[in-house]
Amino acid sequence: MTTPLVSSLPQWKALSAHAENLRNVHLRDLFADDPDRGERLGVEAAGLHLDYSKNRVTDTTLDLLVELAEAVGLRDAAGRMFSGEKINVTEGRAVLHTALRATAGQVVEVDGVDVVPGVHAVLARLGAFAEKIRSGAWLGHTGQPIRTVVNIGIGGSDLGPAMATLALRPYATDDLDVRFVSNVDGDDIAEKTRGLDPATTLFIVASKTFTTQETMANAATARAWLLDGLKDQAAVARHFVAVSTAAAEVEAFGIDTENMFGFWDWVGGRYSMDSAVGLSLMIAIGPERFEELLAGFRAMDTHFRTAPLRENAPVLLALLGVWYTDFLGAESHAVLPYAQYLDSFADYLQQLDMESNGKSVTVDGQRVDYATGPVVWGTPGTNGQHAYYQLLHQGTRLVPADFIGFAHPGNEVGDHHDLLMANFFAQTEALAFGKTADEVAAEGATGVLVAHKTFEGNRPTTTILGEKLTPFALGALIALYEHKVFTQGIVWGLNSFDQWGVQLGKVLAGRIAPELTSPAAPDLRHDSSTNALIRRYRSLRGRADA
Ligand code: F6P
């Protein structure tokens, strides 16, 4: 029996009707009618304050959205995830990234086996290894300590640790340089290894499957680079470690499985940064700081599990997203951190959100008749203000945005932080309230300039304000978005944990690679555009088609 599409539920229909009533209501009026709105529409979650008052919603909207979440069984669904049920049905897997931050003694079972002791055993091994690298006790092949760590991975095996290593830079040791190579474009590894000494460089090959083309190509190049410098096959064991679920593949590559850190098929790639995939980060910040990060994740997990839906930060973020996507026609969602150290946060969220909810069929294979995951994008403020904010303020599109900021900076530099935060607060105020034509005219503008200088406002934002970007706060922030994405997936009826959409391109690339390099002209059987482009490329590379 198939589950009815969410769009057929009475709660969805009620929201559609409600949206018509609310379409022309302005945030100015919502605030004028409710002087406490700014205080009232806020929640605290794991040390983060979420102000959602500048969203185009009334109490009725929120009630209806929560009713929708209840109607799709959000609470039960979350319980199924946390308890290790195989909710990733297309891959027959449990979804247990939350077990990665379980405390010792907590029991989380998959197929009747408690997975928590295994999680803690790996964490202990990771911690011991990270300390050896940080203290200089781990010596490279020529007896020198490690100075540079290069993580080789892509997608979930890169974006999380890369984002977090930058985010937590103030907590990292200055004795080590931690770098990330992901792109199969040789320019990436060429730049990341430029000037490095193989004798003091450690590579972490991070790949859940250990078959990903980009990562395997970069790992092979790194090994050749190392051997070119150290001239001894035995050096590989001192300069390469692996993070993977695939022991046989790791061994086949030549890495000693003693130096392999495992995780499990119930950890999705994009949910894996707090598993062994976070080894590079742990080396940078140390095991204690890593534990603080896990504590932040855990605190948000607890909030998500226990807070009433109407006061539940991830649920509110998710339902607001559903509101804009499905009832007010938004196509994208901006994430705008006013924190330079969160420079890669939107990149990370793109995979988390778009690989999870960029789907057109429900869990049981029905085509949806509503919009699902939005395009997620963003860069740190204030840079964006001088680039694309014009469109946010006066363009024709509805772009809901999350503004993320902190009371304390990573570095206290003059009055920079107060200037930054003045912009942070100013932007959400300007977006919500705008400036009327009367106000513009009162300032002396005349004629056509009045129209140009008018800001219609009513542009929705959510503000996430934390005390400081600590490891704990980062963990809480990431878990906030993990559970947001989960909640939206449940509302839309999706399997947020597979990614079949990335397969076709991978298969075609595998077919095309030999066609680009074959000495003889290949028998091309693609469409006429692809055939012509391949021929042109071969010709530009001096590979004659004769
Ligand atoms: O892009 C598809 C994908 O499978 C992601 O889901 C994953 O994070 C990435 O490739 C890397 O996979 P792996 O860790 O197996 O190398």
XYZ file of C-alpha atoms and ligand atoms in Angstrom:
562
model
C 0.000 0.000 0.000
C 1.369 3.408 -0.919
C 1.344 6.358 1.455
C -0.787 9.249 0.175
C 1.218 12.252 -1.007
C 1.450 14.942 1.660
C -0.271 17.313 -0.749
C -3.478 15.266 -0.450
C -3.690 15.763 3.313
C -6.264 18.194 4.736
C -3.468 19.985 6.624
C -1.703 20.738 3.323
C -4.927 22.028 1.798
C -5.527 24.206 4.851
C -2.055 25.672 4.418
C -2.751 26.372 0.722
C -5.901 28.295 1.612
C -4.116 30.089 4.430
C -1.285 31.108 2.076
C -3.784 32.921 -0.125
C -4.916 34.968 2.880
C -1.389 35.743 3.947
C 0.165 36.444 0.553
C -0.289 40.199 0.833
C 0.262 40.585 4.558
C 3.380 42.601 5.295
C 5.873 41.956 8.094
C 5.417 45.626 8.993
C 1.786 44.906 9.884
C 2.585 41.669 11.692
C 5.039 43.543 13.924
C 2.762 46.560 14.361
C -0.120 44.323 15.453
C 1.980 42.361 17.928
C 4.491 44.450 19.868
C 5.981 41.347 21.521
C 6.468 39.454 18.285
C 10.267 39.833 18.294
C 10.503 38.371 21.804
C 7.746 35.823 21.387
C 8.817 34.137 18.171
C 12.156 32.861 19.328
C 13.532 29.612 20.776
C 16.688 28.514 22.560
C 18.321 25.304 21.424
C 21.664 23.904 22.604
C 23.070 27.368 23.246
C 21.770 28.889 20.008
C 19.042 31.499 19.915
C 16.733 31.278 16.929
C 14.658 34.359 16.149
C 12.055 33.462 13.548
C 9.858 36.510 14.066
C 10.910 38.083 10.749
C 9.218 35.310 8.800
C 5.974 35.750 6.925
C 3.959 33.669 9.336
C 1.253 34.151 11.921
C 0.448 31.923 14.863
C -2.128 30.248 12.625
C 0.542 29.481 10.028
C 2.753 27.922 12.681
C -0.137 25.899 14.107
C -1.030 24.599 10.665
C 2.578 23.717 9.873
C 2.947 21.853 13.160
C -0.306 20.009 12.426
C 1.192 18.999 9.094
C 4.324 17.687 10.823
C 2.128 15.720 13.202
C 0.000 14.381 10.360
C 3.052 12.958 8.567
C 4.211 11.302 11.798
C 7.370 13.323 12.362
C 7.793 12.207 15.961
C 7.504 8.497 15.084
C 9.828 8.940 12.140
C 12.485 10.597 14.319
C 12.092 7.780 16.838
C 12.647 5.236 14.066
C 15.836 6.993 13.002
C 17.247 7.319 16.537
C 16.442 3.692 17.345
C 18.315 2.240 14.383
C 15.439 1.154 12.148
C 16.462 0.701 8.522
C 14.740 3.842 7.296
C 17.074 4.166 4.302
C 14.948 1.591 2.512
C 16.501 1.860 -0.943
C 19.867 0.840 0.477
C 18.509 -1.307 3.324
C 20.416 0.680 5.946
C 19.859 2.241 9.320
C 20.543 5.975 9.632
C 22.459 6.447 12.828
C 24.746 9.436 12.645
C 23.220 10.352 16.015
C 24.902 7.233 17.488
C 28.272 8.791 16.586
C 27.781 11.210 19.459
C 26.076 8.820 21.890
C 27.599 8.745 25.347
C 29.258 5.578 26.640
C 26.655 3.331 28.156
C 23.848 4.533 25.905
C 22.465 1.598 23.916
C 21.676 1.960 20.213
C 21.062 -1.293 18.405
C 21.281 -2.255 14.758
C 20.154 -5.821 14.036
C 20.199 -6.490 17.776
C 23.801 -5.345 18.241
C 24.679 -2.286 20.338
C 26.794 -0.032 18.102
C 27.901 2.452 20.781
C 30.917 0.457 22.115
C 32.261 0.267 18.540
C 31.826 4.023 18.109
C 33.791 4.676 21.288
C 36.509 2.177 20.372
C 37.095 4.014 17.085
C 37.010 7.389 18.837
C 39.680 6.155 21.251
C 41.899 4.950 18.392
C 41.376 8.227 16.530
C 42.247 10.195 19.661
C 45.423 8.214 20.280
C 46.516 8.617 16.671
C 45.680 12.330 16.602
C 47.735 12.866 19.758
C 50.704 11.022 18.246
C 50.653 13.306 15.238
C 50.129 16.456 17.325
C 52.876 15.614 19.806
C 55.386 14.641 17.145
C 55.579 11.084 18.474
C 54.527 9.665 15.091
C 57.585 9.819 12.913
C 57.668 9.757 9.154
C 59.817 7.332 7.190
C 62.977 9.390 7.643
C 62.423 9.901 11.366
C 60.948 13.391 11.205
C 57.644 14.425 12.804
C 54.636 15.277 10.650
C 54.129 18.951 9.790
C 51.378 18.796 7.172
C 48.276 16.628 7.014
C 46.504 16.327 3.661
C 42.995 14.861 3.691
C 42.102 13.304 0.369
C 38.360 12.779 -0.027
C 35.323 14.250 -1.733
C 31.694 14.998 -0.868
C 30.960 13.790 2.630
C 34.565 12.669 3.026
C 35.794 16.227 2.491
C 33.191 18.938 3.005
C 32.514 18.342 6.701
C 36.098 18.160 7.996
C 37.198 20.917 5.602
C 34.388 23.216 6.739
C 34.951 22.452 10.430
C 38.746 22.728 10.281
C 38.337 26.255 8.969
C 35.451 27.036 11.344
C 37.512 26.009 14.366
C 40.806 27.524 13.240
C 41.209 29.462 16.531
C 41.193 26.116 18.367
C 43.725 24.415 16.100
C 47.395 23.875 16.737
C 49.741 26.157 14.836
C 52.290 23.359 14.597
C 50.405 21.556 11.862
C 49.053 22.610 8.517
C 45.874 20.671 7.623
C 44.850 20.756 3.957
C 42.111 19.213 1.861
C 42.272 17.820 -1.673
C 38.993 16.829 -3.290
C 38.777 17.701 -6.981
C 40.042 15.218 -9.565
C 41.341 18.288 -11.382
C 45.099 17.781 -11.008
C 45.489 21.472 -10.240
C 44.006 20.797 -6.810
C 46.579 18.257 -5.656
C 49.362 20.109 -7.478
C 48.610 23.251 -5.477
C 48.027 21.453 -2.181
C 51.341 19.571 -2.354
C 53.333 22.498 -3.744
C 56.306 23.233 -1.502
C 55.577 20.335 0.864
C 58.265 17.986 2.099
C 57.190 14.344 1.647
C 59.216 13.414 4.736
C 56.908 15.511 6.962
C 53.592 15.005 5.135
C 50.809 12.622 6.150
C 47.967 11.756 3.788
C 44.581 10.669 5.097
C 42.649 8.907 2.352
C 39.017 9.292 3.386
C 36.437 7.405 1.398
C 33.506 5.442 2.715
C 33.551 3.118 -0.294
C 37.231 3.470 -1.254
C 36.155 3.310 -4.870
C 35.346 6.957 -5.589
C 37.138 7.893 -8.813
C 38.287 11.349 -7.737
C 39.657 10.181 -4.397
C 41.376 7.113 -5.796
C 43.038 9.190 -8.534
C 44.256 11.758 -5.991
C 45.439 9.041 -3.603
C 47.438 7.329 -6.371
C 49.005 10.657 -7.353
C 49.841 11.402 -3.714
C 51.480 8.000 -3.337
C 53.541 8.559 -6.508
C 54.536 12.034 -5.203
C 55.607 10.552 -1.885
C 57.596 7.726 -3.455
C 59.206 10.139 -5.869
C 60.513 12.026 -2.835
C 61.300 9.211 -0.409
C 62.242 6.453 -2.908
C 61.113 3.613 -0.692
C 57.861 1.647 -0.890
C 58.003 1.129 2.873
C 57.418 4.873 3.337
C 53.739 4.461 2.382
C 52.907 2.872 5.731
C 54.258 5.888 7.677
C 52.684 8.530 5.444
C 49.273 7.132 4.517
C 46.321 6.268 6.698
C 42.781 5.494 5.608
C 39.294 6.316 6.795
C 36.827 3.910 5.271
C 34.226 1.192 5.691
C 35.985 -0.947 3.050
C 38.960 -2.824 4.580
C 39.684 -4.983 1.505
C 39.924 -1.970 -0.799
C 42.143 -0.131 1.689
C 44.511 -3.101 1.821
C 44.542 -3.396 -1.961
C 45.677 0.234 -2.155
C 48.676 -0.642 0.027
C 47.639 0.983 3.290
C 48.225 -1.102 6.388
C 44.768 -1.849 7.851
C 46.381 -1.196 11.257
C 46.298 2.403 10.104
C 42.699 2.292 8.941
C 39.948 3.958 10.931
C 36.568 2.485 10.245
C 32.987 3.558 10.299
C 29.772 1.832 9.370
C 27.255 1.584 6.568
C 24.675 3.269 8.830
C 26.630 6.531 8.564
C 25.755 8.381 5.358
C 28.661 10.231 3.726
C 27.099 13.656 4.262
C 26.362 12.790 7.899
C 29.839 11.433 8.621
C 31.953 14.341 9.807
C 31.684 13.283 13.434
C 32.850 9.749 12.585
C 36.419 8.778 11.654
C 35.925 11.064 8.645
C 36.665 13.855 11.118
C 40.228 12.569 11.719
C 41.857 15.532 9.957
C 39.773 17.888 12.107
C 40.633 15.952 15.251
C 44.329 16.237 14.429
C 43.890 19.989 13.979
C 41.919 20.706 17.163
C 42.774 17.711 19.357
C 40.525 14.979 20.803
C 39.237 17.103 23.687
C 37.943 19.835 21.425
C 36.497 17.134 19.173
C 34.586 15.787 22.170
C 33.207 19.301 22.754
C 32.034 19.294 19.150
C 30.289 15.963 19.723
C 28.683 17.378 22.869
C 27.222 20.197 20.765
C 25.762 17.707 18.291
C 24.378 15.695 21.204
C 22.768 18.712 22.841
C 20.927 19.534 19.620
C 19.925 15.866 19.201
C 18.367 16.001 22.669
C 16.587 19.245 21.887
C 15.224 17.776 18.639
C 14.014 14.640 20.393
C 12.418 16.312 23.364
C 11.285 19.873 22.614
C 7.621 20.300 21.622
C 7.351 20.734 17.851
C 6.240 24.359 18.208
C 9.414 25.147 20.194
C 11.737 22.845 18.333
C 14.443 24.763 16.458
C 15.205 22.249 13.668
C 11.492 21.570 13.200
C 10.674 25.284 12.986
C 13.479 25.879 10.467
C 12.219 22.940 8.433
C 8.562 23.958 8.512
C 9.391 27.539 7.563
C 11.286 26.106 4.603
C 8.286 23.996 3.597
C 6.068 27.072 3.916
C 8.201 29.132 1.543
C 8.984 26.308 -0.865
C 5.509 24.876 -1.247
C 3.113 27.673 -0.408
C 4.895 30.929 -1.295
C 6.927 29.699 -4.285
C 10.516 30.182 -3.078
C 13.056 28.273 -5.134
C 16.197 28.835 -3.137
C 17.356 29.300 0.420
C 20.287 31.479 1.438
C 22.519 30.724 4.415
C 24.496 33.830 5.334
C 26.988 33.446 8.163
C 28.399 36.642 9.594
C 31.505 34.718 10.566
C 34.462 34.441 8.221
C 35.401 31.115 9.756
C 32.112 29.741 8.369
C 33.303 30.460 4.840
C 32.639 26.855 3.777
C 29.423 26.359 5.728
C 27.106 26.834 2.755
C 29.221 24.420 0.664
C 28.785 21.846 3.409
C 25.046 22.489 3.650
C 24.644 22.145 -0.101
C 25.544 18.480 0.098
C 23.693 17.915 3.362
C 20.485 19.455 2.064
C 20.528 19.042 -1.701
C 21.890 15.480 -1.796
C 19.351 14.542 0.884
C 16.193 16.235 -0.378
C 16.884 16.860 -4.066
C 14.419 14.108 -4.983
C 11.243 13.845 -7.061
C 9.783 10.571 -5.838
C 8.595 9.555 -2.402
C 9.955 6.630 -0.394
C 7.467 4.331 -2.112
C 8.301 5.616 -5.574
C 5.431 8.007 -6.282
C 6.209 11.138 -8.256
C 5.600 14.196 -6.078
C 3.283 16.987 -7.234
C 4.924 19.642 -5.024
C 8.341 21.198 -4.756
C 10.966 19.519 -2.571
C 14.468 20.647 -1.518
C 15.455 24.203 -2.475
C 18.719 25.399 -3.979
C 20.896 26.152 -0.950
C 23.563 28.786 -1.283
C 25.360 31.543 0.548
C 28.622 33.192 1.505
C 29.750 35.022 4.610
C 28.522 38.549 5.257
C 29.453 41.266 4.659
C 30.935 40.275 1.304
C 27.569 39.190 -0.031
C 26.147 42.622 0.743
C 28.383 44.048 -1.955
C 27.501 41.334 -4.440
C 24.039 39.757 -4.508
C 22.118 41.463 -1.681
C 20.767 43.969 -4.204
C 18.615 41.149 -5.564
C 17.615 40.076 -2.054
C 16.408 43.611 -1.281
C 14.834 44.712 -4.540
C 14.701 41.723 -6.893
C 11.530 39.942 -7.945
C 12.327 36.641 -6.252
C 11.492 35.415 -2.801
C 14.724 34.238 -1.164
C 14.273 33.249 2.483
C 17.565 33.488 4.333
C 19.179 32.310 7.559
C 21.497 34.857 9.146
C 24.047 33.231 11.465
C 26.117 35.340 13.847
C 27.940 35.248 17.179
C 28.351 37.704 20.042
C 32.091 37.102 20.317
C 34.525 36.951 17.399
C 37.267 34.409 16.798
C 39.766 37.264 17.001
C 39.033 40.501 18.836
C 40.396 43.015 16.316
C 39.648 46.676 17.062
C 35.962 47.398 16.509
C 35.612 44.966 13.597
C 33.197 42.648 15.314
C 30.744 45.350 16.310
C 30.844 46.690 12.750
C 30.209 43.193 11.413
C 27.289 42.639 13.755
C 25.841 46.066 13.028
C 25.576 44.884 9.430
C 24.141 41.564 10.589
C 21.275 43.220 12.448
C 20.796 45.945 9.862
C 20.295 43.562 6.974
C 17.463 41.538 8.502
C 15.766 44.775 9.583
C 16.068 46.259 6.099
C 14.889 43.076 4.430
C 11.828 42.795 6.653
C 10.692 46.393 6.873
C 12.140 48.037 3.790
C 11.481 51.701 3.116
C 8.189 53.001 1.785
C 7.767 55.446 -1.086
C 6.509 58.016 1.430
C 9.664 57.652 3.502
C 11.795 57.978 0.385
C 9.890 61.100 -0.715
C 10.170 62.583 2.769
C 13.931 62.315 2.407
C 13.711 64.542 -0.660
C 13.659 62.068 -3.543
C 11.445 63.077 -6.430
C 10.148 61.676 -9.695
C 11.365 58.323 -10.872
C 13.956 58.113 -8.090
C 11.210 57.449 -5.564
C 10.469 54.106 -7.199
C 14.142 53.214 -7.484
C 14.872 53.994 -3.864
C 11.828 52.249 -2.419
C 12.430 48.955 -0.621
C 9.229 46.983 -0.457
C 10.555 44.794 2.404
C 8.604 41.714 3.537
C 11.680 39.603 2.770
C 11.809 36.796 5.338
C 14.832 35.929 7.436
C 15.621 33.760 10.426
C 18.386 34.873 12.764
C 20.553 32.320 14.527
C 22.611 33.987 17.221
C 25.211 32.161 19.305
C 27.644 33.283 21.943
C 30.817 32.225 20.155
C 31.774 29.839 17.372
C 33.191 27.179 19.694
C 33.433 23.460 18.892
C 30.238 22.959 20.929
C 28.384 25.692 19.037
C 29.524 24.304 15.681
C 28.301 20.825 16.608
C 24.936 22.257 17.642
C 24.704 24.293 14.438
C 25.426 21.317 12.192
C 22.960 19.095 14.043
C 20.371 21.883 13.755
C 20.605 21.621 9.977
C 20.847 17.803 9.967
C 17.530 17.583 11.789
C 16.021 20.343 9.693
C 16.830 18.343 6.566
C 15.453 15.178 8.188
C 12.207 16.920 9.103
C 11.719 18.305 5.613
C 12.408 14.872 4.130
C 9.687 13.389 6.332
C 7.188 16.114 5.378
C 7.927 15.616 1.684
C 7.834 11.823 2.052
C 11.378 11.395 0.715
C 14.216 9.042 1.508
C 16.756 11.686 2.549
C 19.533 9.130 2.890
C 20.220 7.762 -0.582
C 21.691 9.598 -3.582
C 20.848 7.682 -6.738
C 20.923 10.924 -8.687
C 24.718 11.016 -8.654
C 25.073 7.595 -10.293
C 24.310 8.279 -13.951
C 27.027 10.906 -14.339
C 29.535 8.591 -12.650
C 28.683 5.738 -15.047
C 28.892 7.968 -18.114
C 32.219 9.448 -16.958
C 33.546 5.904 -16.648
C 32.495 5.253 -20.244
C 33.838 8.542 -21.604
C 37.270 8.473 -19.876
C 38.757 5.856 -22.263
C 37.109 7.587 -25.220
C 39.128 10.708 -24.427
C 42.439 8.903 -24.217
C 42.265 5.981 -26.653
C 45.040 6.158 -29.290
C 42.597 5.196 -32.037
C 39.494 7.199 -32.855
C 36.743 5.875 -30.545
C 33.416 4.633 -31.821
C 31.319 7.386 -30.199
C 27.691 6.492 -29.546
C 26.485 9.457 -27.526
C 24.143 12.216 -28.715
C 25.495 14.463 -31.478
C 26.444 17.245 -29.057
C 28.455 14.997 -26.733
C 30.092 13.227 -29.696
C 31.146 16.548 -31.252
C 32.488 17.882 -27.962
C 34.538 14.749 -27.350
C 35.990 14.950 -30.886
C 36.839 18.618 -30.388
C 38.520 17.861 -27.048
C 40.554 15.020 -28.576
C 41.640 17.290 -31.359
C 42.640 20.087 -28.939
C 44.641 17.517 -26.986
C 46.360 16.430 -30.204
C 44.619 13.072 -30.340
C 43.807 12.642 -33.988
C 40.609 10.959 -34.993
C 42.136 9.420 -38.070
O 28.631 12.152 -4.544
C 28.195 10.911 -4.182
C 28.869 10.386 -2.965
O 28.534 9.044 -2.856
C 28.520 11.144 -1.685
O 27.304 10.781 -1.160
C 29.705 10.830 -0.850
O 29.792 11.676 0.265
C 30.814 11.019 -1.847
O 30.295 10.478 -3.052
C 32.123 10.378 -1.490
O 31.986 8.988 -1.317
P 33.108 8.131 -0.628
O 33.263 8.576 0.780
O 32.641 6.702 -0.719
O 34.397 8.329 -1.394
